[in-house]
Amino acid sequence: QVQLVESGGGLVQPGGSLRLSCAASGSIFRITSMGWYRQAPGKQRELVAITAAGDMTNYADSVKGRFTISWDNAQNTAYLQMNSLKPEDTAVYYCNADIFTSPTLWNHYWGQGTQVTVSS
């Protein structure tokens, strides 16, 4: 059993910063990628940022230069540093990871989501 637990969401004023954390726990053999998605009311879930083993990172155009994803491999934890937040960043943010639970068994996991609200 694998769990992803997010934390760090909340209410912030425009221009402010938040740092989200996603801790993976359970029967983990190897994590190959971790990422963040978000879903605003009435909209589809979209990729925000993703990082993979080998230091590959990819960002949505809307967050480039403002958000930074990082991954502590030893702690099985991913972070999303969000700076210069805008009202349009308001959404539920979900952690996502591709995890092997054995040398050959792989699955795609999601966290429960954390609310980020950017408002004055």
XYZ file of N, CA and C in Angstrom:
360
model
N 0.847 -1.191 0.000
C 0.000 0.000 0.000
C 0.881 1.239 0.000
N 0.545 2.190 -0.873
C 1.297 3.434 -0.982
C 0.350 4.603 -0.719
N 0.836 5.575 0.011
C 0.056 6.792 0.259
C 0.854 8.020 -0.116
N 0.171 9.019 -0.673
C 0.750 10.335 -0.903
C -0.042 11.318 -0.050
N 0.665 12.059 0.782
C 0.006 13.014 1.671
C 0.554 14.405 1.399
N -0.359 15.310 0.993
C 0.041 16.686 0.698
C -0.180 17.564 1.925
N 0.574 18.644 1.987
C 0.388 19.654 3.025
C 0.908 20.985 2.506
N 0.530 22.070 3.202
C 1.073 23.380 2.867
C 0.117 24.311 2.150
N -1.067 23.850 1.821
C -2.012 24.744 1.160
C -2.572 25.763 2.125
N -3.361 26.707 1.579
C -3.973 27.714 2.426
C -4.383 28.937 1.647
N -4.663 30.003 2.390
C -5.074 31.279 1.806
C -3.887 32.236 1.801
N -3.644 32.861 0.664
C -2.525 33.795 0.542
C -2.961 34.963 -0.330
N -2.380 36.125 -0.085
C -2.692 37.296 -0.890
C -1.964 37.248 -2.228
N -2.488 37.911 -3.239
C -1.772 37.993 -4.522
C -0.357 38.521 -4.313
N 0.585 37.895 -5.001
C 1.988 38.243 -4.842
C 2.701 37.462 -3.757
N 1.958 36.722 -2.973
C 2.542 35.956 -1.880
C 3.110 34.624 -2.322
N 3.565 33.848 -1.332
C 4.210 32.562 -1.600
C 3.626 31.472 -0.717
N 3.676 30.272 -1.223
C 3.334 29.076 -0.466
C 4.274 27.961 -0.893
N 4.489 27.010 0.015
C 5.284 25.835 -0.308
C 4.463 24.596 0.001
N 4.186 23.803 -1.019
C 3.464 22.556 -0.850
C 4.451 21.401 -0.682
N 4.059 20.427 0.131
C 4.857 19.216 0.319
C 4.010 17.998 -0.002
N 4.664 16.962 -0.501
C 3.994 15.695 -0.794
C 4.911 14.575 -0.325
N 4.481 13.864 0.700
C 5.271 12.770 1.247
C 4.681 11.436 0.821
N 5.512 10.609 0.220
C 5.106 9.266 -0.186
C 5.551 8.267 0.866
N 4.671 7.345 1.208
C 5.012 6.337 2.215
C 4.377 5.002 1.835
N 4.875 3.941 2.470
C 4.335 2.610 2.216
C 5.369 1.708 1.579
N 4.878 0.756 0.805
C 5.740 -0.258 0.194
C 6.372 0.283 -1.095
N 7.362 1.122 -0.927
C 7.999 1.791 -2.067
C 9.315 1.111 -2.390
N 9.418 0.626 -3.626
C 10.697 0.085 -4.101
C 11.500 1.177 -4.794
N 10.800 1.942 -5.659
C 11.489 3.027 -6.376
C 10.448 4.003 -6.910
N 10.753 5.284 -6.802
C 9.904 6.317 -7.381
C 10.581 6.834 -8.641
N 9.859 6.880 -9.742
C 10.466 7.334 -10.994
C 10.090 8.764 -11.358
N 8.994 9.261 -10.847
C 8.638 10.653 -11.079
C 7.657 11.128 -10.011
N 7.689 12.433 -9.751
C 6.704 13.059 -8.854
C 6.281 14.370 -9.487
N 5.031 14.707 -9.309
C 4.540 15.922 -9.943
C 3.363 16.522 -9.212
N 2.966 17.686 -9.672
C 1.834 18.409 -9.128
C 0.864 18.765 -10.243
N -0.407 18.548 -9.969
C -1.491 18.931 -10.857
C -2.426 19.837 -10.071
N -3.287 20.562 -10.772
C -4.278 21.368 -10.078
C -5.596 21.353 -10.834
N -6.660 21.584 -10.074
C -7.990 21.624 -10.668
C -8.770 22.766 -10.045
N -9.113 23.738 -10.880
C -9.930 24.870 -10.445
C -11.407 24.522 -10.662
N -12.303 25.183 -9.946
C -13.741 24.900 -10.112
C -14.183 25.050 -11.562
N -14.865 24.041 -12.076
C -15.374 24.088 -13.439
C -14.342 23.840 -14.518
N -13.131 23.492 -14.116
C -12.073 23.268 -15.101
C -11.509 21.867 -14.967
N -10.803 21.428 -16.020
C -10.172 20.115 -15.972
C -8.877 20.177 -15.174
N -8.504 19.017 -14.643
C -7.219 18.936 -13.944
C -6.102 19.153 -14.957
N -5.092 19.949 -14.547
C -3.991 20.267 -15.452
C -2.648 20.054 -14.753
N -1.649 19.744 -15.552
C -0.294 19.587 -15.035
C 0.253 20.946 -14.642
N 0.863 21.010 -13.467
C 1.554 22.221 -13.021
C 3.060 22.052 -13.204
N 3.602 20.964 -12.645
C 5.040 20.722 -12.723
C 5.293 19.249 -12.453
N 6.373 18.744 -13.063
C 6.728 17.350 -12.866
C 8.241 17.221 -12.877
N 8.747 16.297 -12.072
C 10.170 16.030 -12.066
C 10.382 14.531 -12.057
N 11.412 14.088 -12.786
C 11.677 12.668 -12.911
C 13.120 12.370 -12.507
N 13.359 11.110 -12.240
C 14.723 10.678 -11.925
C 15.638 11.102 -13.063
N 16.805 11.627 -12.712
C 17.675 12.173 -13.733
C 17.540 13.675 -13.837
N 16.764 14.279 -12.922
C 16.657 15.731 -12.820
C 15.888 16.384 -13.946
N 15.097 15.634 -14.685
C 14.231 16.248 -15.690
C 13.090 16.973 -14.993
N 12.799 18.193 -15.402
C 11.651 18.922 -14.880
C 10.878 19.531 -16.038
N 9.567 19.699 -15.822
C 8.721 20.306 -16.834
C 7.653 21.124 -16.123
N 7.356 22.306 -16.653
C 6.398 23.205 -16.037
C 5.330 23.635 -17.038
N 4.135 23.893 -16.517
C 3.123 24.543 -17.336
C 3.598 25.957 -17.658
N 3.271 26.434 -18.849
C 3.714 27.775 -19.245
C 3.229 28.834 -18.259
N 2.060 28.616 -17.680
C 1.456 29.622 -16.803
C 2.195 29.798 -15.480
N 3.071 28.832 -15.132
C 3.780 28.928 -13.843
C 5.284 29.050 -13.992
N 5.784 28.988 -15.219
C 7.233 29.076 -15.433
C 7.771 30.385 -14.876
N 8.877 30.285 -14.156
C 9.493 31.457 -13.568
C 8.919 31.833 -12.211
N 7.806 31.222 -11.830
C 7.184 31.519 -10.536
C 7.176 30.310 -9.601
N 7.023 29.125 -10.150
C 6.954 27.902 -9.355
C 8.224 27.079 -9.566
N 8.633 26.382 -8.515
C 9.787 25.491 -8.595
C 9.448 24.165 -7.936
N 9.645 23.073 -8.674
C 9.439 21.747 -8.122
C 10.786 21.169 -7.712
N 10.789 20.477 -6.587
C 12.002 19.792 -6.146
C 11.616 18.461 -5.518
N 12.599 17.598 -5.366
C 12.336 16.215 -4.935
C 13.479 15.766 -4.051
N 13.152 15.436 -2.802
C 14.106 14.854 -1.879
C 13.959 13.343 -1.988
N 14.828 12.727 -2.762
C 14.709 11.298 -3.032
C 14.855 10.470 -1.763
N 15.738 10.887 -0.856
C 15.978 10.134 0.373
C 14.744 10.129 1.275
N 13.958 11.204 1.222
C 12.762 11.328 2.059
C 11.484 10.978 1.312
N 11.594 10.620 0.029
C 10.411 10.341 -0.790
C 9.406 11.479 -0.727
N 9.916 12.697 -0.794
C 9.072 13.877 -0.644
C 9.327 14.850 -1.787
N 8.241 15.359 -2.351
C 8.332 16.386 -3.388
C 7.794 17.693 -2.829
N 8.322 18.771 -3.362
C 7.914 20.102 -2.918
C 7.532 20.944 -4.132
N 6.652 21.896 -3.906
C 6.324 22.875 -4.932
C 6.392 24.248 -4.280
N 7.437 24.992 -4.605
C 7.568 26.363 -4.110
C 6.838 27.282 -5.082
N 5.856 27.995 -4.575
C 5.029 28.851 -5.421
C 5.223 30.301 -4.990
N 5.767 31.101 -5.886
C 6.003 32.516 -5.631
C 5.161 33.366 -6.571
N 5.029 34.630 -6.240
C 4.268 35.581 -7.071
C 2.900 35.019 -7.436
N 2.204 34.521 -6.444
C 0.926 33.872 -6.694
C -0.116 34.845 -7.215
N -0.965 34.327 -8.094
C -2.021 35.112 -8.731
C -3.381 34.492 -8.393
N -4.436 35.277 -8.454
C -5.775 34.705 -8.201
C -6.084 33.502 -9.083
N -5.562 33.512 -10.301
C -5.832 32.394 -11.211
C -5.081 31.121 -10.828
N -4.221 31.186 -9.834
C -3.573 29.981 -9.310
C -4.468 29.258 -8.301
N -5.586 29.857 -7.956
C -6.500 29.238 -7.009
C -7.030 27.917 -7.552
N -6.857 26.852 -6.783
C -7.256 25.512 -7.220
C -6.978 24.524 -6.097
N -7.463 23.310 -6.290
C -7.015 22.195 -5.463
C -5.778 21.608 -6.139
N -4.711 21.488 -5.395
C -3.452 20.976 -5.922
C -3.272 19.521 -5.481
N -2.983 18.670 -6.464
C -2.834 17.241 -6.225
C -1.408 16.791 -6.520
N -0.891 15.990 -5.624
C 0.396 15.347 -5.844
C 0.182 14.057 -6.624
N 1.164 13.719 -7.434
C 1.093 12.545 -8.297
C 2.469 11.897 -8.343
N 2.510 10.583 -8.351
C 3.803 9.910 -8.418
C 3.682 8.582 -9.147
N 4.739 8.248 -9.884
C 4.870 6.928 -10.496
C 5.804 6.115 -9.616
N 5.275 5.029 -9.054
C 6.003 4.298 -8.019
C 6.017 2.810 -8.313
N 7.221 2.240 -8.238
C 7.359 0.788 -8.266
C 7.268 0.277 -6.830
N 6.403 -0.730 -6.616
C 6.323 -1.376 -5.306
C 7.091 -2.695 -5.279
N 7.637 -3.088 -6.416
C 8.548 -4.227 -6.546
C 9.380 -3.948 -7.802
N 10.375 -4.786 -8.115
C 11.185 -4.526 -9.318
C 10.360 -4.491 -10.608
N 9.162 -5.087 -10.606
C 8.392 -5.150 -11.845
C 6.982 -4.583 -11.742
N 6.531 -4.240 -10.543
C 5.149 -3.782 -10.371
C 5.117 -2.279 -10.186
N 4.461 -1.578 -11.119
C 4.412 -0.116 -11.164
C 2.983 0.336 -11.132
N 2.768 1.520 -10.502
C 1.442 2.111 -10.523
C 1.553 3.627 -10.422
N 0.446 4.255 -10.706
C 0.325 5.709 -10.719
C -0.512 6.095 -9.502
N 0.010 6.966 -8.621
C -0.681 7.286 -7.369
C -1.011 8.773 -7.287
N -2.118 9.063 -6.574
C -2.559 10.445 -6.363
C -2.729 10.708 -4.865
N -2.447 11.945 -4.474
C -2.768 12.387 -3.129
C -4.210 12.859 -3.050
N -4.613 13.279 -1.853
C -6.004 13.650 -1.631
C -6.287 15.092 -2.041
N -5.256 15.883 -2.265
C -5.421 17.258 -2.688
C -5.331 18.242 -1.533
N -4.833 19.434 -1.834
C -4.761 20.513 -0.846
C -5.212 21.814 -1.524
N -6.053 22.564 -0.835
C -6.624 23.778 -1.413
C -5.636 24.942 -1.323
N -5.474 25.629 -2.443
C -4.706 26.869 -2.486
C -5.649 27.966 -2.965
N -5.793 29.010 -2.162
C -6.663 30.131 -2.506
C -5.842 31.412 -2.488
N -5.847 32.118 -3.619
C -5.112 33.378 -3.732
C -6.139 34.498 -3.848
N -6.228 35.295 -2.806
C -7.260 36.329 -2.760
C -6.862 37.414 -1.774
N -7.283 38.631 -2.079
C -7.044 39.740 -1.147
C -8.252 39.933 -0.231
